[in-house]
XYZ file of C-alpha atoms in Angstrom:
391
model
C 9.466 -16.369 -7.427
C 9.221 -13.373 -5.084
C 8.410 -10.348 -7.277
C 8.169 -6.577 -6.934
C 4.377 -6.914 -6.718
C 4.800 -9.254 -3.726
C 6.990 -6.677 -1.999
C 4.353 -4.028 -2.641
C 1.714 -6.289 -1.099
C 3.783 -6.821 2.047
C 4.552 -3.129 2.423
C 0.911 -2.167 1.889
C -0.130 -4.524 4.704
C -0.192 -2.561 7.952
C -1.099 -4.864 10.835
C -0.671 -3.315 14.264
C 1.206 -6.457 15.221
C 3.117 -8.263 12.496
C 5.110 -11.469 12.847
C 7.769 -12.184 10.225
C 9.412 -15.611 10.317
C 12.319 -16.849 8.198
C 13.762 -20.348 8.158
C 15.877 -22.577 5.915
C 14.035 -25.392 4.131
C 14.938 -28.382 1.977
C 13.421 -29.823 -1.202
C 14.701 -33.375 -0.655
C 16.611 -35.607 1.732
C 16.133 -36.517 5.385
C 16.342 -32.886 6.549
C 12.915 -32.215 5.020
C 11.450 -33.871 8.140
C 13.096 -31.213 10.309
C 11.590 -28.228 8.474
C 8.109 -28.417 10.102
C 9.829 -28.792 13.485
C 11.868 -25.644 12.811
C 8.697 -23.741 12.027
C 7.004 -25.048 15.182
C 9.938 -23.864 17.307
C 9.907 -20.426 15.689
C 6.153 -20.100 16.243
C 6.708 -20.978 19.898
C 9.325 -18.235 20.107
C 6.930 -15.798 18.422
C 4.206 -16.738 20.928
C 6.479 -15.971 23.865
C 7.532 -12.643 22.385
C 3.924 -11.664 21.686
C 2.991 -12.306 25.301
C 6.024 -10.312 26.479
C 4.923 -7.440 24.206
C 1.514 -7.315 25.914
C -0.629 -9.481 23.651
C -3.221 -11.709 25.326
C -2.866 -15.479 25.084
C -5.909 -15.923 22.834
C -4.796 -13.040 20.619
C -1.348 -14.565 20.193
C -2.776 -18.008 19.429
C -5.202 -16.593 16.880
C -2.482 -14.585 15.141
C -0.164 -17.610 14.854
C -2.854 -20.172 13.976
C -2.221 -20.085 10.174
C 1.408 -20.984 10.835
C 0.410 -24.017 12.881
C -1.918 -25.062 10.063
C 1.070 -25.097 7.683
C 2.967 -27.407 10.039
C 0.389 -30.134 9.468
C 0.138 -29.583 5.690
C 2.137 -32.487 4.193
C 1.562 -31.304 0.626
C 2.970 -27.874 1.482
C 6.250 -29.358 2.706
C 6.670 -31.478 -0.432
C 7.183 -28.336 -2.519
C 9.923 -26.379 -0.769
C 13.056 -24.632 -1.950
C 15.947 -23.282 0.148
C 14.003 -20.875 2.327
C 10.556 -20.051 3.670
C 9.317 -16.577 4.620
C 6.078 -16.443 6.608
C 4.161 -13.272 7.486
C 1.243 -13.188 9.929
C -0.675 -10.093 10.941
C -3.010 -9.381 13.844
C -5.507 -8.096 11.265
C -5.750 -11.608 9.778
C -3.319 -10.987 6.919
C -1.089 -13.930 6.073
C 1.485 -14.547 3.357
C 4.190 -17.096 2.730
C 6.883 -17.367 0.068
C 9.035 -20.324 -0.887
C 12.263 -18.898 -2.288
C 15.750 -19.956 -3.464
C 17.497 -18.197 -0.563
C 18.913 -19.861 2.530
C 17.818 -17.896 5.592
C 19.042 -18.029 9.148
C 16.218 -18.840 11.561
C 14.708 -15.562 12.728
C 11.539 -14.055 14.175
C 10.631 -10.378 13.912
C 7.786 -8.748 15.818
C 6.875 -5.196 14.836
C 4.126 -3.145 13.204
C 4.006 -4.252 9.586
C 6.343 -6.907 8.191
C 10.132 -7.232 8.039
C 11.140 -7.866 4.417
C 14.871 -7.193 4.241
C 16.013 -10.851 3.915
C 13.948 -11.090 0.695
C 15.383 -7.964 -0.938
C 18.390 -9.658 -2.636
C 15.838 -11.319 -4.940
C 14.909 -7.861 -6.277
C 18.404 -6.394 -6.545
C 19.379 -5.025 -9.955
C 22.189 -7.570 -10.316
C 19.993 -10.616 -10.578
C 16.406 -10.323 -11.859
C 15.784 -11.537 -15.401
C 13.326 -13.574 -17.464
C 13.617 -16.677 -19.623
C 11.448 -17.812 -22.526
C 11.736 -21.356 -23.839
C 10.124 -22.409 -27.119
C 9.698 -25.656 -29.023
C 7.180 -26.732 -31.653
C 5.162 -28.175 -28.757
C 4.793 -24.912 -26.856
C 6.428 -22.133 -24.852
C 7.195 -21.508 -21.175
C 8.076 -18.310 -19.312
C 10.296 -18.142 -16.214
C 11.183 -15.481 -13.698
C 14.864 -15.682 -12.825
C 17.397 -14.415 -10.335
C 21.014 -15.240 -9.625
C 19.635 -17.982 -7.385
C 17.063 -19.909 -9.446
C 14.337 -19.958 -12.098
C 10.627 -20.252 -11.346
C 8.065 -20.911 -14.060
C 5.362 -18.232 -14.232
C 2.310 -20.148 -15.404
C 0.144 -17.030 -15.532
C 2.128 -15.520 -18.407
C -0.808 -16.159 -20.818
C 1.292 -17.591 -23.633
C -0.571 -18.999 -26.666
C -1.068 -22.756 -26.990
C 1.580 -24.697 -28.871
C 1.481 -24.458 -32.685
C 1.310 -28.225 -33.204
C -1.789 -28.824 -31.068
C -3.953 -29.205 -34.187
C -1.301 -28.960 -36.857
C -1.641 -32.501 -38.251
C -5.417 -32.334 -38.627
C -5.370 -28.812 -40.092
C -2.560 -29.708 -42.452
C -4.408 -32.767 -43.703
C -7.538 -30.707 -44.351
C -5.599 -28.044 -46.255
C -3.581 -30.511 -48.345
C -6.205 -33.078 -49.265
C -9.193 -30.842 -49.921
C -9.880 -30.084 -53.611
C -11.294 -26.664 -54.467
C -15.029 -27.021 -55.161
C -14.762 -24.730 -58.148
C -12.080 -26.852 -59.816
C -13.276 -30.052 -61.528
C -11.326 -33.275 -61.234
C -9.860 -33.957 -64.700
C -7.218 -36.506 -63.900
C -7.190 -39.932 -65.531
C -6.048 -43.225 -64.120
C -2.493 -41.950 -63.780
C -3.557 -39.054 -61.540
C -3.040 -39.585 -57.812
C -6.115 -39.432 -55.614
C -4.379 -36.863 -53.363
C -3.683 -33.459 -54.859
C -1.918 -30.540 -53.185
C -3.123 -27.023 -53.841
C -1.396 -23.849 -52.582
C 1.361 -24.212 -49.972
C 3.253 -27.458 -49.539
C 3.051 -29.131 -46.104
C 6.562 -27.838 -45.303
C 5.673 -24.259 -46.262
C 2.431 -24.365 -44.337
C 4.141 -25.696 -41.215
C 6.725 -22.895 -41.371
C 3.961 -20.310 -41.772
C 2.098 -21.730 -38.778
C 5.252 -21.643 -36.614
C 6.085 -18.087 -37.675
C 2.588 -16.876 -36.817
C 2.753 -18.632 -33.451
C 6.129 -17.071 -32.591
C 4.603 -13.670 -33.346
C 1.836 -14.350 -30.831
C 4.389 -15.517 -28.253
C 6.470 -12.370 -28.798
C 3.413 -10.161 -28.268
C 2.515 -12.002 -25.049
C 6.066 -11.701 -23.684
C 6.275 -8.018 -24.617
C 3.082 -7.400 -22.656
C 4.379 -9.434 -19.729
C 7.557 -7.355 -19.510
C 6.012 -4.000 -20.400
C 6.464 -2.592 -16.885
C 9.495 -4.682 -15.882
C 12.799 -3.372 -17.243
C 14.591 -6.694 -16.885
C 16.608 -8.637 -19.488
C 15.177 -11.641 -21.320
C 16.955 -14.758 -22.566
C 15.284 -16.917 -25.233
C 16.087 -20.629 -25.436
C 14.942 -22.369 -28.624
C 16.110 -23.800 -31.935
C 17.735 -21.176 -34.211
C 14.685 -20.934 -36.480
C 12.441 -19.953 -33.554
C 14.924 -17.565 -31.923
C 15.437 -15.868 -35.276
C 11.711 -15.318 -35.716
C 11.371 -14.053 -32.134
C 14.086 -11.433 -32.695
C 12.125 -10.122 -35.684
C 8.819 -9.943 -33.804
C 9.703 -8.650 -30.317
C 9.754 -4.971 -29.337
C 12.011 -5.470 -26.311
C 15.064 -3.995 -28.034
C 18.185 -4.074 -25.824
C 16.268 -5.877 -23.067
C 16.574 -9.012 -25.209
C 19.888 -9.936 -23.608
C 20.602 -12.926 -25.820
C 19.521 -16.310 -27.090
C 20.575 -19.897 -26.499
C 20.124 -21.691 -29.804
C 19.286 -25.173 -28.588
C 16.293 -27.282 -27.690
C 15.402 -26.397 -24.068
C 14.797 -30.078 -23.339
C 18.564 -30.534 -23.481
C 19.027 -28.239 -20.467
C 18.000 -30.288 -17.441
C 19.079 -30.647 -13.800
C 19.699 -26.958 -13.262
C 21.436 -26.398 -16.590
C 18.667 -24.094 -17.812
C 19.341 -21.680 -14.943
C 23.114 -21.914 -15.166
C 23.097 -21.427 -18.936
C 20.696 -18.489 -19.019
C 22.273 -16.719 -16.043
C 25.579 -17.068 -17.856
C 24.050 -15.056 -20.713
C 22.784 -12.199 -18.517
C 25.629 -12.124 -16.000
C 27.867 -9.887 -18.162
C 24.870 -7.539 -18.520
C 24.522 -7.315 -14.728
C 28.247 -6.889 -14.166
C 28.399 -4.098 -16.741
C 25.425 -2.352 -15.105
C 27.050 -2.595 -11.681
C 30.350 -1.222 -12.991
C 28.493 1.635 -14.657
C 26.624 2.409 -11.408
C 29.880 2.462 -9.412
C 31.640 4.616 -12.014
C 28.744 7.069 -12.066
C 28.749 7.306 -8.262
C 32.515 7.860 -8.250
C 32.238 10.656 -10.815
C 29.416 12.370 -8.928
C 31.361 12.115 -5.662
C 34.322 13.766 -7.376
C 32.135 16.551 -8.802
C 30.470 17.352 -5.488
C 27.770 16.128 -3.103
C 24.704 17.622 -4.801
C 23.691 14.456 -6.701
C 24.880 11.898 -4.147
C 23.613 11.048 -0.642
C 26.194 9.484 1.647
C 24.998 9.589 5.254
C 22.162 7.234 6.187
C 19.964 10.207 7.097
C 20.423 11.750 3.638
C 19.821 8.393 1.957
C 16.616 7.700 3.898
C 15.169 11.162 3.305
C 15.954 11.016 -0.420
C 14.457 7.530 -0.723
C 11.258 8.672 0.971
C 11.044 11.639 -1.427
C 11.450 9.339 -4.460
C 14.740 10.982 -5.444
C 16.971 7.874 -5.382
C 17.837 6.612 -8.840
C 20.428 4.043 -7.719
C 21.147 2.723 -4.235
C 24.523 1.101 -3.636
C 24.225 -0.946 -0.464
C 26.717 -3.094 1.393
C 25.285 -6.596 1.634
C 24.299 -7.360 5.214
C 24.510 -3.730 6.345
C 22.210 -2.683 9.187
C 21.636 0.893 10.388
C 19.184 1.205 13.309
C 17.155 4.332 13.802
C 13.858 6.172 13.476
C 12.455 8.236 10.629
C 9.671 10.743 11.212
C 8.116 11.113 7.765
C 5.989 14.099 8.786
C 8.946 16.030 10.205
C 11.368 14.619 7.587
C 13.800 13.859 10.410
C 16.102 10.875 10.934
C 17.743 9.796 14.167
C 20.168 6.896 14.424
C 20.544 4.333 17.227
C 23.277 1.892 18.074
C 20.897 -1.037 18.624
C 17.280 -2.081 17.996
C 14.524 -0.956 20.329
C 10.919 0.194 20.474
C 9.898 1.874 17.205
C 13.473 1.489 15.930
C 13.779 0.192 12.368
C 16.556 -0.900 10.053
C 17.024 2.292 8.049
C 18.804 0.462 5.207
C 15.735 -1.751 4.770
C 13.493 1.322 4.684
C 15.703 3.036 2.084
C 15.846 -0.103 -0.068
C 12.092 -0.637 -0.031
C 11.362 3.006 -0.874
C 13.913 2.966 -3.697
C 12.331 -0.138 -5.222
C 8.813 1.243 -4.772
C 9.839 4.340 -6.729
C 11.400 2.208 -9.495
C 14.991 2.893 -8.552
C 17.767 0.310 -8.847
C 19.434 -1.387 -5.893
C 22.841 -3.076 -5.973
C 23.985 -5.317 -3.127
C 27.769 -4.925 -3.010
C 30.730 -6.287 -1.129
C 32.263 -3.826 1.388
C 35.407 -3.416 -0.707
C 33.324 -2.165 -3.656
C 32.250 0.885 -1.656
C 35.570 1.475 0.087
C 37.174 1.618 -3.375
C 34.944 4.590 -4.216
C 36.359 6.526 -1.276
C 39.902 5.159 -1.642
C 39.752 4.419 2.071
C 39.269 1.440 4.365
C 36.290 3.259 5.906
C 33.171 3.889 3.847
C 29.438 4.349 4.492
C 27.172 1.308 4.335
C 25.133 2.903 1.543
C 25.408 5.523 -1.174
C 22.478 6.906 -3.151
C 22.751 8.432 -6.620
C 19.969 10.996 -6.842
C 17.617 11.827 -9.684
C 17.652 15.501 -8.750
C-alpha cells in the first residue's frame, strides 16, 4: 500500500534528472507476459527522451539500469496488482510501488519525481485501516477505496492460543505444594484449583485483545484514519473496551474473518467506512459553500491563491476536480505564480504541487467530480480546485 510516508520519501528525493514511469499491470492471466514488455518499451522511450534532453548515452543507461533489472526479475512479476509506478533518479535513487490503480502508460522526465497519479490513494475519501482477529492471531491492513494490503510490520502480539493448551494443562493439573492430598479412592487424580479452563481461556483472550488494542492505537497514533474491526462478537466487544481510538473506530463486522474471502474482506469493510467518507465529503463541500457565501477571506479559488496557500501550510481542505491539470511555475522565494497553457521547461502541474503540499502539512484532499464543484458556484463554469484555509 502506498502511504503518506512513501509520498514524503519521493518528495524528499531531489535528483537533478528524475524518471517517473507508470504502467498497468496484471496479477494473473495471459496479459502478465506483456507487462515486462510494456516496461521495456517505456524504458526505451525514457532513454530517447534523456538523450534529447542532453544526457550522455552512458548516463542514460546507468540511470535506467535498475528498471532493466526488474524486467528480468521473474519473481517480481509474479506479485503484481493493477499498476506499477517506477522512479529512477540520476543520483542513484530508485523506488517502485505496486498499487491497486490502473495507470495509463506514461513517462515523465523532470527534476524530482512526478507523483500525481498516486495521489488518489491518499485522498481523504478512501484511506482506512482494518484489523482482523481470531483466537489464532490478528492481522492489520491498510485500505483504500481500491484494495486492502496487509501491513506485516504492525508489530501485533502473537496469537493467544500459541501456548494456550500447554499453559492451561499446567495450571489445571498442578496441585499446590502447600496443600496435602487428602482424597481417598473416590477422589479423581486430576484436581482443578482456581479458575476453570473456560474462565482461564477467556482471561487469556481478554488480555491478548488488550495488547492488540494497544498495538493498533500506537500504529494509528499519527494517522487520523478510520478503523474497521472484523472478529467474533466477543473479541470486537473487548476491543471496543480497550481501544483509545474513539470516533476513529468506524465500526465492527461481527464475524470470523475467514468467512470473508475472494475480495469480500475489502468490499465488506469499505462498505462500513464508505458512509463515513461520504459524510466527510458532504461536510467539506458544505463548509466551502458557506465560506464562499460569507466572503473570500477563508477560501482560495484561483490556482495561484491555492498554490501559495498550500506552500504556506494554510490549506486545511483541498477540493480538487479529479484529473484536473493546471500548468505553470511557482517561485517559492518570490511567492509568485505564473500559469501556462501547456507543459514546457520548468513548467509543473500546479494542482499536483498544491495537493502534495496540502498532504505534507496534514491537510485533507478530496478528489471530486466536476459537477460537485460547479454546484458550489451554481454555474456550469467552476475552478478546478478550491482550498479551505486554516487562517
